[in-house]
Each structure stands twice: as structure tokens, then as C-alpha cells.
mmCIF file of C-alpha atoms in Angstrom:
data_model
loop_
_atom_site.group_PDB
_atom_site.id
_atom_site.type_symbol
_atom_site.label_atom_id
_atom_site.label_comp_id
_atom_site.label_asym_id
_atom_site.label_seq_id
_atom_site.Cartn_x
_atom_site.Cartn_y
_atom_site.Cartn_z
ATOM 1 C CA MET A 7 -149.390 99.353 -12.313
ATOM 2 C CA THR A 8 -149.798 101.839 -16.961
ATOM 3 C CA THR A 9 -151.996 99.820 -21.181
ATOM 4 C CA ALA A 10 -151.117 100.305 -25.151
ATOM 5 C CA THR A 11 -149.405 103.243 -26.041
ATOM 6 C CA PRO A 12 -145.912 104.385 -24.982
ATOM 7 C CA PRO A 13 -146.097 105.595 -21.784
ATOM 8 C CA ARG A 14 -143.433 107.968 -19.964
ATOM 9 C CA THR A 15 -141.533 106.051 -17.216
ATOM 10 C CA GLY A 16 -143.753 102.951 -14.392
ATOM 11 C CA ARG A 17 -149.031 99.744 -11.887
ATOM 12 C CA SER A 18 -152.420 99.320 -11.068
ATOM 13 C CA GLY A 19 -155.276 98.865 -10.819
ATOM 14 C CA SER A 20 -150.436 100.549 -16.139
ATOM 15 C CA ALA A 21 -148.435 101.607 -23.951
ATOM 16 C CA SER A 22 -148.915 105.236 -25.138
ATOM 17 C CA THR A 23 -146.905 108.091 -25.329
ATOM 18 C CA THR A 24 -147.705 110.601 -22.300
ATOM 19 C CA PRO A 25 -148.709 113.615 -23.691
ATOM 20 C CA PRO A 26 -146.612 116.413 -22.518
ATOM 21 C CA ARG A 27 -147.581 119.135 -20.192
ATOM 22 C CA THR A 28 -149.687 121.704 -22.359
ATOM 23 C CA PRO A 29 -148.614 125.295 -21.470
ATOM 24 C CA ALA A 30 -151.650 127.925 -20.690
ATOM 25 C CA GLY A 31 -153.607 129.426 -24.081
ATOM 26 C CA ALA A 32 -152.045 126.387 -25.902
ATOM 27 C CA SER A 33 -154.058 123.650 -27.516
ATOM 28 C CA ALA A 34 -155.033 120.395 -26.396
ATOM 29 C CA PRO A 35 -152.567 117.751 -25.809
ATOM 30 C CA THR A 36 -152.879 115.256 -29.163
ATOM 31 C CA THR A 37 -152.287 111.879 -29.712
ATOM 32 C CA PRO A 38 -149.307 111.161 -32.440
ATOM 33 C CA GLY A 39 -152.733 111.339 -35.068
ATOM 34 C CA GLY A 40 -154.151 114.824 -33.663
ATOM 35 C CA PRO A 41 -155.972 116.137 -30.724
ATOM 36 C CA ASP A 42 -157.345 113.168 -28.570
ATOM 37 C CA PRO A 43 -161.017 113.363 -28.266
ATOM 38 C CA ALA A 44 -160.351 111.097 -24.775
ATOM 39 C CA VAL A 45 -158.774 113.651 -22.687
ATOM 40 C CA SER A 46 -159.237 117.071 -24.764
ATOM 41 C CA ARG A 47 -162.984 118.058 -22.237
ATOM 42 C CA ARG A 48 -161.793 119.689 -19.000
ATOM 43 C CA PRO A 49 -163.193 117.273 -16.335
ATOM 44 C CA ALA A 50 -165.376 118.950 -13.823
ATOM 45 C CA ILE A 51 -163.755 117.588 -10.692
ATOM 46 C CA ASP A 52 -160.341 119.268 -9.705
ATOM 47 C CA TRP A 53 -157.288 117.298 -10.823
ATOM 48 C CA ARG A 54 -155.794 116.768 -7.178
ATOM 49 C CA ILE A 55 -159.343 114.950 -6.347
ATOM 50 C CA ARG A 56 -158.532 112.598 -9.221
ATOM 51 C CA PHE A 57 -155.104 112.276 -8.090
ATOM 52 C CA GLY A 58 -155.640 111.311 -4.698
ATOM 53 C CA VAL A 59 -158.884 108.901 -6.068
ATOM 54 C CA LEU A 60 -156.058 107.114 -8.357
ATOM 55 C CA SER A 61 -153.581 106.570 -5.224
ATOM 56 C CA LEU A 62 -156.219 105.092 -3.502
ATOM 57 C CA ILE A 63 -157.640 102.760 -6.059
ATOM 58 C CA TRP A 64 -154.053 101.849 -7.514
ATOM 59 C CA GLY A 65 -153.030 101.674 -3.473
ATOM 60 C CA PHE A 66 -156.039 98.951 -2.635
ATOM 61 C CA SER A 67 -155.675 96.946 -5.417
ATOM 62 C CA PHE A 68 -152.957 95.176 -4.108
ATOM 63 C CA LEU A 69 -155.126 94.565 -0.994
ATOM 64 C CA LEU A 70 -157.944 93.495 -3.990
ATOM 65 C CA ILE A 71 -155.776 90.869 -5.835
ATOM 66 C CA LYS A 72 -155.257 88.904 -2.536
ATOM 67 C CA VAL A 73 -158.395 89.030 -1.378
ATOM 68 C CA GLY A 74 -159.544 87.359 -4.565
ATOM 69 C CA THR A 75 -157.158 84.357 -4.272
ATOM 70 C CA HIS A 76 -158.956 83.670 -1.253
ATOM 71 C CA GLY A 77 -161.345 82.639 -3.140
ATOM 72 C CA TYR A 78 -160.107 81.730 -7.063
ATOM 73 C CA ALA A 79 -157.382 80.633 -8.871
ATOM 74 C CA PRO A 80 -154.243 82.984 -10.472
ATOM 75 C CA PHE A 81 -155.343 82.850 -13.544
ATOM 76 C CA GLN A 82 -159.194 83.464 -12.719
ATOM 77 C CA VAL A 83 -158.233 86.978 -11.002
ATOM 78 C CA THR A 84 -156.413 87.821 -13.773
ATOM 79 C CA PHE A 85 -159.041 87.127 -16.041
ATOM 80 C CA GLY A 86 -161.733 88.774 -13.972
ATOM 81 C CA ARG A 87 -159.520 91.930 -13.916
ATOM 82 C CA LEU A 88 -159.103 91.958 -17.490
ATOM 83 C CA PHE A 89 -162.612 91.357 -18.399
ATOM 84 C CA PHE A 90 -164.016 93.804 -16.564
ATOM 85 C CA GLY A 91 -161.192 96.327 -17.020
ATOM 86 C CA THR A 92 -162.188 95.646 -20.605
ATOM 87 C CA ALA A 93 -165.895 96.345 -20.173
ATOM 88 C CA VAL A 94 -165.236 99.462 -18.687
ATOM 89 C CA LEU A 95 -163.192 100.952 -21.549
ATOM 90 C CA ALA A 96 -165.460 99.508 -23.834
ATOM 91 C CA VAL A 97 -168.121 101.405 -22.467
ATOM 92 C CA ALA A 98 -166.427 104.691 -22.668
ATOM 93 C CA ILE A 99 -164.976 103.905 -26.386
ATOM 94 C CA ALA A 100 -168.794 103.688 -27.371
ATOM 95 C CA VAL A 101 -169.876 106.703 -25.733
ATOM 96 C CA ARG A 102 -166.744 108.538 -27.264
ATOM 97 C CA ARG A 103 -167.320 106.921 -30.915
ATOM 98 C CA GLU A 104 -163.546 106.556 -30.867
ATOM 99 C CA ARG A 105 -162.711 104.463 -33.639
ATOM 100 C CA LEU A 106 -160.511 100.753 -32.708
ATOM 101 C CA PRO A 107 -156.945 100.727 -34.726
ATOM 102 C CA ARG A 108 -156.292 99.383 -37.463
ATOM 103 C CA GLY A 109 -153.860 96.834 -39.549
ATOM 104 C CA ILE A 110 -152.693 94.174 -39.023
ATOM 105 C CA ARG A 111 -148.944 94.912 -37.657
ATOM 106 C CA THR A 112 -150.549 97.480 -34.851
ATOM 107 C CA TRP A 113 -153.306 94.495 -33.708
ATOM 108 C CA GLY A 114 -149.639 92.642 -34.040
ATOM 109 C CA HIS A 115 -147.809 94.873 -32.169
ATOM 110 C CA LEU A 116 -150.913 95.417 -29.573
ATOM 111 C CA THR A 117 -150.969 91.387 -29.300
ATOM 112 C CA VAL A 118 -147.054 91.633 -27.986
ATOM 113 C CA ALA A 119 -147.762 94.148 -25.954
ATOM 114 C CA ALA A 120 -151.140 93.073 -23.720
ATOM 115 C CA PHE A 121 -148.730 90.033 -23.268
ATOM 116 C CA ILE A 122 -145.870 91.686 -21.788
ATOM 117 C CA LEU A 123 -147.728 94.376 -19.913
ATOM 118 C CA ASN A 124 -150.757 93.188 -18.982
ATOM 119 C CA ALA A 125 -151.358 89.344 -19.166
ATOM 120 C CA VAL A 126 -147.746 88.516 -17.424
ATOM 121 C CA PRO A 127 -147.417 90.430 -14.660
ATOM 122 C CA PHE A 128 -150.974 90.747 -13.372
ATOM 123 C CA SER A 129 -150.464 87.302 -13.257
ATOM 124 C CA LEU A 130 -147.368 86.907 -11.624
ATOM 125 C CA PHE A 131 -148.588 89.372 -8.880
ATOM 126 C CA SER A 132 -151.822 87.079 -8.148
ATOM 127 C CA TYR A 133 -149.518 84.089 -7.972
ATOM 128 C CA ALA A 134 -147.055 85.981 -5.956
ATOM 129 C CA GLU A 135 -149.809 86.778 -3.506
ATOM 130 C CA LEU A 136 -150.830 83.485 -2.674
ATOM 131 C CA THR A 137 -147.140 83.119 -0.032
ATOM 132 C CA ILE A 138 -146.093 86.847 -0.095
ATOM 133 C CA PRO A 139 -147.658 89.926 1.560
ATOM 134 C CA SER A 140 -150.052 92.576 -0.534
ATOM 135 C CA THR A 141 -147.272 94.746 1.622
ATOM 136 C CA LEU A 142 -144.192 93.667 0.026
ATOM 137 C CA ALA A 143 -146.196 93.198 -3.508
ATOM 138 C CA GLY A 144 -146.519 96.810 -3.742
ATOM 139 C CA ILE A 145 -143.320 97.551 -2.612
ATOM 140 C CA CYS A 146 -141.852 95.541 -5.480
ATOM 141 C CA ASN A 147 -144.002 96.979 -8.284
ATOM 142 C CA ALA A 148 -142.206 100.401 -7.057
ATOM 143 C CA THR A 149 -138.729 98.809 -8.529
ATOM 144 C CA SER A 150 -140.220 99.570 -12.173
ATOM 145 C CA PRO A 151 -139.183 103.060 -12.727
ATOM 146 C CA LEU A 152 -135.540 101.025 -11.790
ATOM 147 C CA TRP A 153 -135.807 98.205 -14.010
ATOM 148 C CA GLY A 154 -136.714 100.725 -16.831
ATOM 149 C CA MET A 155 -133.435 102.777 -16.310
ATOM 150 C CA LEU A 156 -131.456 99.677 -16.584
ATOM 151 C CA LEU A 157 -132.996 98.989 -20.021
ATOM 152 C CA SER A 158 -133.617 102.142 -20.766
ATOM 153 C CA LEU A 159 -129.668 102.651 -21.120
ATOM 154 C CA VAL A 160 -129.075 99.323 -23.245
ATOM 155 C CA ALA A 161 -132.424 99.653 -24.996
ATOM 156 C CA LEU A 162 -132.930 103.368 -25.846
ATOM 157 C CA SER A 163 -130.012 105.347 -26.999
ATOM 158 C CA GLU A 164 -131.553 109.009 -26.440
ATOM 159 C CA ASP A 165 -131.469 107.754 -22.759
ATOM 160 C CA ARG A 166 -128.181 108.804 -21.525
ATOM 161 C CA PRO A 167 -127.339 107.987 -17.998
ATOM 162 C CA THR A 168 -126.331 110.833 -15.719
ATOM 163 C CA ARG A 169 -124.445 110.742 -12.220
ATOM 164 C CA ARG A 170 -128.243 111.190 -10.189
ATOM 165 C CA ARG A 171 -129.699 108.272 -12.227
ATOM 166 C CA VAL A 172 -126.764 106.267 -12.027
ATOM 167 C CA GLY A 173 -126.911 106.983 -8.262
ATOM 168 C CA GLY A 174 -131.029 106.424 -8.077
ATOM 169 C CA LEU A 175 -130.090 103.160 -9.172
ATOM 170 C CA GLY A 176 -127.833 102.039 -6.694
ATOM 171 C CA LEU A 177 -129.964 103.725 -3.874
ATOM 172 C CA GLY A 178 -132.852 101.764 -5.108
ATOM 173 C CA PHE A 179 -131.002 99.128 -5.118
ATOM 174 C CA ILE A 180 -130.161 99.218 -1.139
ATOM 175 C CA GLY A 181 -133.505 99.706 -0.872
ATOM 176 C CA VAL A 182 -134.928 96.646 -2.389
ATOM 177 C CA LEU A 183 -132.323 95.130 -0.254
ATOM 178 C CA THR A 184 -133.378 96.820 2.936
ATOM 179 C CA VAL A 185 -137.167 95.924 2.138
ATOM 180 C CA LEU A 186 -136.115 91.782 2.081
ATOM 181 C CA GLY A 187 -134.076 92.192 5.255
ATOM 182 C CA ALA A 188 -130.274 91.189 3.335
ATOM 183 C CA TRP A 189 -128.775 91.658 6.809
ATOM 184 C CA GLN A 190 -130.764 88.883 7.980
ATOM 185 C CA GLY A 191 -129.978 86.143 5.486
ATOM 186 C CA PHE A 192 -133.319 87.045 4.067
ATOM 187 C CA SER A 193 -135.112 84.773 6.943
ATOM 188 C CA GLY A 194 -138.026 84.393 6.012
ATOM 189 C CA LEU A 195 -138.330 85.343 2.921
ATOM 190 C CA ASP A 196 -140.063 83.699 0.163
ATOM 191 C CA PHE A 197 -138.394 83.747 -3.023
ATOM 192 C CA GLY A 198 -140.495 82.656 -5.012
ATOM 193 C CA GLY A 199 -143.357 84.820 -4.625
ATOM 194 C CA THR A 200 -141.173 87.778 -4.628
ATOM 195 C CA ALA A 201 -139.182 86.726 -7.375
ATOM 196 C CA MET A 202 -142.582 86.893 -9.616
ATOM 197 C CA ALA A 203 -143.303 90.225 -7.814
ATOM 198 C CA LEU A 204 -139.968 91.655 -8.838
ATOM 199 C CA LEU A 205 -140.462 89.641 -12.414
ATOM 200 C CA ALA A 206 -143.855 91.728 -12.801
ATOM 201 C CA SER A 207 -142.178 94.675 -12.299
ATOM 202 C CA LEU A 208 -139.398 93.901 -14.380
ATOM 203 C CA SER A 209 -142.157 93.178 -17.268
ATOM 204 C CA TYR A 210 -143.773 96.489 -17.120
ATOM 205 C CA ALA A 211 -140.030 98.020 -17.586
ATOM 206 C CA VAL A 212 -139.450 95.268 -20.849
ATOM 207 C CA GLY A 213 -143.106 96.207 -22.285
ATOM 208 C CA TRP A 214 -142.713 100.150 -21.871
ATOM 209 C CA VAL A 215 -139.158 99.832 -24.175
ATOM 210 C CA TYR A 216 -141.404 97.473 -26.745
ATOM 211 C CA VAL A 217 -144.279 100.066 -27.182
ATOM 212 C CA ARG A 218 -141.834 103.334 -27.242
ATOM 213 C CA ARG A 219 -140.081 101.439 -30.329
ATOM 214 C CA THR A 220 -143.517 99.984 -32.340
ATOM 215 C CA LEU A 221 -146.924 102.114 -31.218
ATOM 216 C CA ALA A 222 -145.157 105.432 -31.388
ATOM 217 C CA GLY A 223 -146.508 107.769 -33.929
ATOM 218 C CA ASN A 224 -149.795 105.364 -34.227
ATOM 219 C CA GLY A 225 -152.396 107.548 -35.226
ATOM 220 C CA SER A 226 -155.051 106.233 -32.723
ATOM 221 C CA SER A 227 -155.583 107.674 -29.579
ATOM 222 C CA HIS A 228 -154.912 106.642 -26.408
ATOM 223 C CA LEU A 229 -158.092 105.434 -24.756
ATOM 224 C CA SER A 230 -158.200 103.199 -27.900
ATOM 225 C CA LEU A 231 -155.189 101.521 -27.907
ATOM 226 C CA THR A 232 -155.547 100.929 -24.813
ATOM 227 C CA GLY A 233 -158.897 99.424 -25.064
ATOM 228 C CA ALA A 234 -157.282 97.190 -27.665
ATOM 229 C CA GLN A 235 -154.710 96.041 -25.829
ATOM 230 C CA LEU A 236 -156.896 95.203 -22.905
ATOM 231 C CA PHE A 237 -159.223 93.356 -24.801
ATOM 232 C CA MET A 238 -156.303 90.903 -26.675
ATOM 233 C CA ALA A 239 -154.706 90.447 -22.971
ATOM 234 C CA THR A 240 -158.182 89.581 -22.102
ATOM 235 C CA VAL A 241 -158.360 86.978 -25.085
ATOM 236 C CA GLN A 242 -154.987 85.370 -23.701
ATOM 237 C CA LEU A 243 -155.973 85.094 -20.461
ATOM 238 C CA ALA A 244 -159.636 83.506 -21.582
ATOM 239 C CA VAL A 245 -157.387 80.356 -23.410
ATOM 240 C CA VAL A 246 -154.929 80.093 -20.962
ATOM 241 C CA THR A 247 -156.869 80.237 -17.769
ATOM 242 C CA PRO A 248 -158.984 76.898 -18.626
ATOM 243 C CA LEU A 249 -156.001 75.046 -19.383
ATOM 244 C CA PHE A 250 -154.226 75.642 -15.976
ATOM 245 C CA THR A 251 -157.418 75.704 -13.701
ATOM 246 C CA ASP A 252 -160.608 73.784 -13.396
ATOM 247 C CA LEU A 253 -163.789 75.857 -12.925
ATOM 248 C CA PRO A 254 -165.153 77.051 -9.513
ATOM 249 C CA THR A 255 -167.401 74.814 -8.179
ATOM 250 C CA SER A 256 -168.625 77.580 -6.072
ATOM 251 C CA PHE A 257 -168.409 81.499 -6.294
ATOM 252 C CA PRO A 258 -167.662 83.401 -2.999
ATOM 253 C CA VAL A 259 -168.592 86.226 -2.776
ATOM 254 C CA VAL A 260 -166.176 89.050 -1.184
ATOM 255 C CA PRO A 261 -163.290 87.357 -3.261
ATOM 256 C CA LEU A 262 -165.926 87.763 -6.269
ATOM 257 C CA LEU A 263 -166.478 91.201 -5.629
ATOM 258 C CA ALA A 264 -162.589 91.878 -5.234
ATOM 259 C CA VAL A 265 -162.181 91.005 -8.721
ATOM 260 C CA ILE A 266 -164.845 92.550 -9.806
ATOM 261 C CA THR A 267 -163.968 96.246 -8.093
ATOM 262 C CA LEU A 268 -160.140 95.510 -8.949
ATOM 263 C CA GLY A 269 -161.258 95.241 -13.196
ATOM 264 C CA SER A 270 -163.614 98.284 -12.931
ATOM 265 C CA LEU A 271 -162.000 100.316 -10.885
ATOM 266 C CA GLY A 272 -158.527 99.326 -10.854
ATOM 267 C CA THR A 273 -157.970 98.839 -14.072
ATOM 268 C CA GLY A 274 -160.711 100.503 -16.604
ATOM 269 C CA LEU A 275 -161.495 103.442 -14.450
ATOM 270 C CA ALA A 276 -158.498 104.042 -13.112
ATOM 271 C CA LEU A 277 -156.810 104.203 -16.696
ATOM 272 C CA LEU A 278 -160.000 107.007 -17.557
ATOM 273 C CA ILE A 279 -158.534 108.845 -14.500
ATOM 274 C CA GLN A 280 -155.345 108.727 -15.483
ATOM 275 C CA TYR A 281 -155.528 110.371 -18.967
ATOM 276 C CA GLY A 282 -157.310 113.395 -17.825
ATOM 277 C CA LEU A 283 -154.146 113.946 -15.124
ATOM 278 C CA VAL A 284 -151.514 113.885 -17.460
ATOM 279 C CA ALA A 285 -153.524 115.739 -20.056
ATOM 280 C CA GLU A 286 -154.513 118.160 -17.615
ATOM 281 C CA VAL A 287 -150.963 118.512 -15.063
ATOM 282 C CA GLY A 288 -148.669 116.903 -17.233
ATOM 283 C CA PRO A 289 -146.779 113.763 -17.062
ATOM 284 C CA THR A 290 -143.892 114.771 -14.717
ATOM 285 C CA THR A 291 -146.923 115.434 -11.935
ATOM 286 C CA GLY A 292 -149.362 112.574 -13.118
ATOM 287 C CA GLN A 293 -146.597 110.500 -12.607
ATOM 288 C CA MET A 294 -145.614 110.955 -8.954
ATOM 289 C CA VAL A 295 -148.638 108.868 -8.289
ATOM 290 C CA THR A 296 -146.534 105.765 -8.348
ATOM 291 C CA TYR A 297 -144.903 107.495 -5.173
ATOM 292 C CA PHE A 298 -148.188 107.078 -3.517
ATOM 293 C CA VAL A 299 -148.842 103.612 -4.294
ATOM 294 C CA PRO A 300 -146.582 101.330 -2.032
ATOM 295 C CA VAL A 301 -147.443 103.864 0.944
ATOM 296 C CA ILE A 302 -150.974 103.116 0.980
ATOM 297 C CA ALA A 303 -150.948 99.124 -0.283
ATOM 298 C CA THR A 304 -148.487 98.958 2.543
ATOM 299 C CA ALA A 305 -151.137 101.012 5.115
ATOM 300 C CA ALA A 306 -154.079 98.745 3.831
ATOM 301 C CA GLY A 307 -152.115 95.472 3.766
ATOM 302 C CA VAL A 308 -151.319 96.224 7.936
ATOM 303 C CA ALA A 309 -154.657 98.086 8.567
ATOM 304 C CA VAL A 310 -157.675 95.172 6.709
ATOM 305 C CA LEU A 311 -155.739 92.032 6.539
ATOM 306 C CA SER A 312 -153.511 92.442 9.664
ATOM 307 C CA GLU A 313 -150.249 91.626 7.803
ATOM 308 C CA PRO A 314 -146.905 92.058 9.766
ATOM 309 C CA LEU A 315 -145.082 95.301 9.359
ATOM 310 C CA HIS A 316 -141.418 95.091 10.055
ATOM 311 C CA TRP A 317 -139.234 98.711 10.611
ATOM 312 C CA ASN A 318 -137.383 97.879 7.299
ATOM 313 C CA THR A 319 -140.393 97.476 5.256
ATOM 314 C CA PRO A 320 -140.871 100.990 5.107
ATOM 315 C CA VAL A 321 -137.409 102.439 5.695
ATOM 316 C CA GLY A 322 -136.501 100.024 2.748
ATOM 317 C CA ALA A 323 -139.780 100.855 0.548
ATOM 318 C CA VAL A 324 -138.446 104.921 1.261
ATOM 319 C CA ILE A 325 -135.185 104.178 -0.082
ATOM 320 C CA VAL A 326 -136.844 102.748 -3.113
ATOM 321 C CA LEU A 327 -138.529 105.538 -3.609
ATOM 322 C CA VAL A 328 -136.332 108.046 -3.589
ATOM 323 C CA GLY A 329 -134.253 106.008 -6.001
ATOM 324 C CA ALA A 330 -136.840 105.427 -8.521
ATOM 325 C CA ALA A 331 -137.320 109.439 -7.952
ATOM 326 C CA LEU A 332 -133.931 109.954 -8.806
ATOM 327 C CA THR A 333 -133.574 107.949 -11.817
ATOM 328 C CA GLN A 334 -136.772 109.291 -13.798
ATOM 329 C CA SER A 335 -135.126 112.659 -13.322
ATOM 330 C CA ARG A 336 -133.645 114.627 -16.389
ATOM 331 C CA SER A 337 -132.094 117.659 -17.101
ATOM 332 C CA GLY A 338 -134.411 120.415 -18.521
ATOM 333 C CA GLY A 339 -133.257 120.327 -22.075
ATOM 334 C CA ALA A 340 -133.538 116.073 -21.582
ATOM 335 C CA ALA A 341 -137.256 116.309 -19.945
ATOM 336 C CA ALA A 342 -138.299 118.705 -23.083
ATOM 337 C CA ARG A 343 -137.040 116.243 -25.456
ATOM 338 C CA ASN A 344 -138.212 112.924 -23.941
ATOM 339 C CA VAL A 345 -141.749 111.748 -22.751
ATOM 340 C CA SER A 346 -140.549 108.623 -19.949
ATOM 341 C CA PRO A 347 -143.402 105.940 -18.510
ATOM 342 C CA PRO A 348 -143.649 105.459 -14.737
ATOM 343 C CA ALA A 349 -144.658 102.418 -12.064
ATOM 344 C CA GLU A 350 -150.117 99.395 -12.416
ATOM 345 C CA PRO A 351 -149.914 97.806 -10.857
ATOM 346 C CA LYS A 352 -150.273 99.653 -12.592
ATOM 347 C CA PRO A 353 -150.042 98.820 -15.440
ATOM 348 C CA ALA A 354 -151.344 99.663 -17.170
ATOM 349 C CA PRO A 355 -149.719 100.092 -19.902
ATOM 350 C CA ALA A 356 -150.692 102.526 -22.411
ATOM 351 C CA ALA A 357 -151.185 105.232 -21.236
ATOM 352 C CA ALA A 358 -150.121 104.901 -17.559
ATOM 353 C CA PRO A 359 -147.662 107.178 -15.846
ATOM 354 C CA ALA A 360 -147.385 105.329 -13.133
ATOM 355 C CA ASP A 361 -147.120 101.577 -12.842
ATOM 356 C CA GLN A 362 -150.253 99.450 -12.704
ATOM 357 C CA PRO A 363 -150.741 97.003 -9.895
#
């Protein structure tokens, strides 16, 4: 928590420009190269149901990462989720008869995007959850819009600051300090794990800036770009994982199922759902999933993993989400000119208006 083409904003399980809301009676949303067949067909399931399912999938992704690291090394968890996520998108690409992106330049940009938007943040979250609760990881993931605003002020000249957005940035920073218990001197906080989770969130924001500058206007569909990006990230982890981990001597069933679910649902299926949502209800509504993910991640961690919950965690999380929402607010004119990313953990990147974890 988006994955390949330039996103709007912020997960999961989320890199392409998210299509704008299509007025009633208008033609279907298009990619830079024309109508995107991956999102042109009207889904049979109401968008509200799909929105709820996506929120649950990305919210539970942090729990699945934690469970996966109980049996496998962080790099192995990351490789597994990328492998199974890529497999799901590969099937979707084949069924829809999509063409893969062409051109060495495009594949070069996709390789960099895969590293920044998938390989790095997914690995950082896996390592972070060795020492911090999944609840804290989910909240750190929600800071992507805050990082995104800071970077956009420097790297994206069309993203002009407003008092509301700057105020949201300051409010979000206060929320982070509240979550971390700054008034207690950060007592009991694992700095290494927390820093990795925050860096993962920052990595999403950096990736969004990169893809907006390099992949905007690409003629390939969202689906093919995302699938290609996940594939490149899988290749990267296939090279790195054997260098830093040993082959498992056993295969614990529950952690293995967690990794398979994390990849196939939290990365693959979640991105497919996200495409339909953005195409049907627009990026503004589609990105709202960002604000449900940390709530569900916290509830899952407390209810399923019995993780401790102190008052400052939910209070700080609410402040972070309000601040993040303010940083994404735009005037009517700006909203019409810009398509911005979300927070998937995501993440995934390529079309995710929410940070794919």
C-alpha cells in the first residue's frame, strides 16, 4: 500500500495516473493511450461493497505481514507477496489480452519504480514488524500523504501549497508525535522498527513523484504497467533474497498461508479492485480507503494478535488521518487540474490512490 503508472496522491496489500471522475453519460476513463479495457466494463458488484472489501484486505495486510515473519525471513515474505501478486495480475492481463509495455526506456523507468514503490517499502515493512506491532506499522503507512506533500512542494511545481494543506502537514506531524508518545520521551518505542516503517511510507511518496515525472503519458494501460512493475520487483527480490537469507528448512503452514494471502489478495486482487473503484467513482472517493486502512489494521492487530493498545495510539492515528486529509484537499480549480496519489501498503503504486501496505 499503489504500482506502475503515476498515482493520484498514498498501500497495501499501492504508479499510473489515476483516471478522473467520469461525468454521467461521458465515455469511460482512458489511459494516456486511449480507453483502458481493464476498467471500461461496469462491475456487477456495487462499488460500496468493493470499497469495503478493499479496506479490509489492505487493513489486514499488516497482520498478514506480522504472521508471515513468524515463519519466514522478511525478504522471503516480500518475495512471496510479490510473486503471488504478480501471478494474479499476469492471469488478469492474459484474460483481458493486454499488451505489455514496450520500449527499453519504459522498462527502465518501471524497474526504478518497482524498486522504490514495491521492493523497498514492502521489505521495510516486513523488517519493521519484527520489532513493532502491526498496529503501529499500519498507522505509519498512513503518513504517506504527509511525505507526499513535502516532496510535491519541492518536486512538483504545479502542486502549490495552501494554508489548509500546510496546516494539515503540521497537524499530521503532531499526530505522529502523539502516536509515538513524545511527551514520555518515546518510552518503550523501538526506534529501528518505527524508522523503517516511516521510511517505507516515505518511499511510496518518492515513488509517486518519480512516476509522475517519468511515466505520465505512457500509452500502456494501468493493468499492464502495474503487472510489469510488480514483475520487475519480483525479479529484484529473487536476486536479493538468496544473498541475505538461507533457504527455509521447514515451511510452517500458517505463515505460508499468510504470505500467499498477502500476495494474491493484498497485492494482486486489491489492485484489480482499486482500478474499478477509481474508474467508477473517481480518485477522490477511491482514495478514501486510505483513511480506513489504519483503523482496520489497529482493530485486527488488537483483536487477532492481542497487541497492546494505549490511548495515544488511536487518538494520534485520528490526528494523522485528519492532517493527511487536509494535505490532499484542493480548490475546485486545482482539483480539476491535478490527479494526485493516496496512501499499499498500499502501495501499490501503479494505480493505487491508497498506500498499499
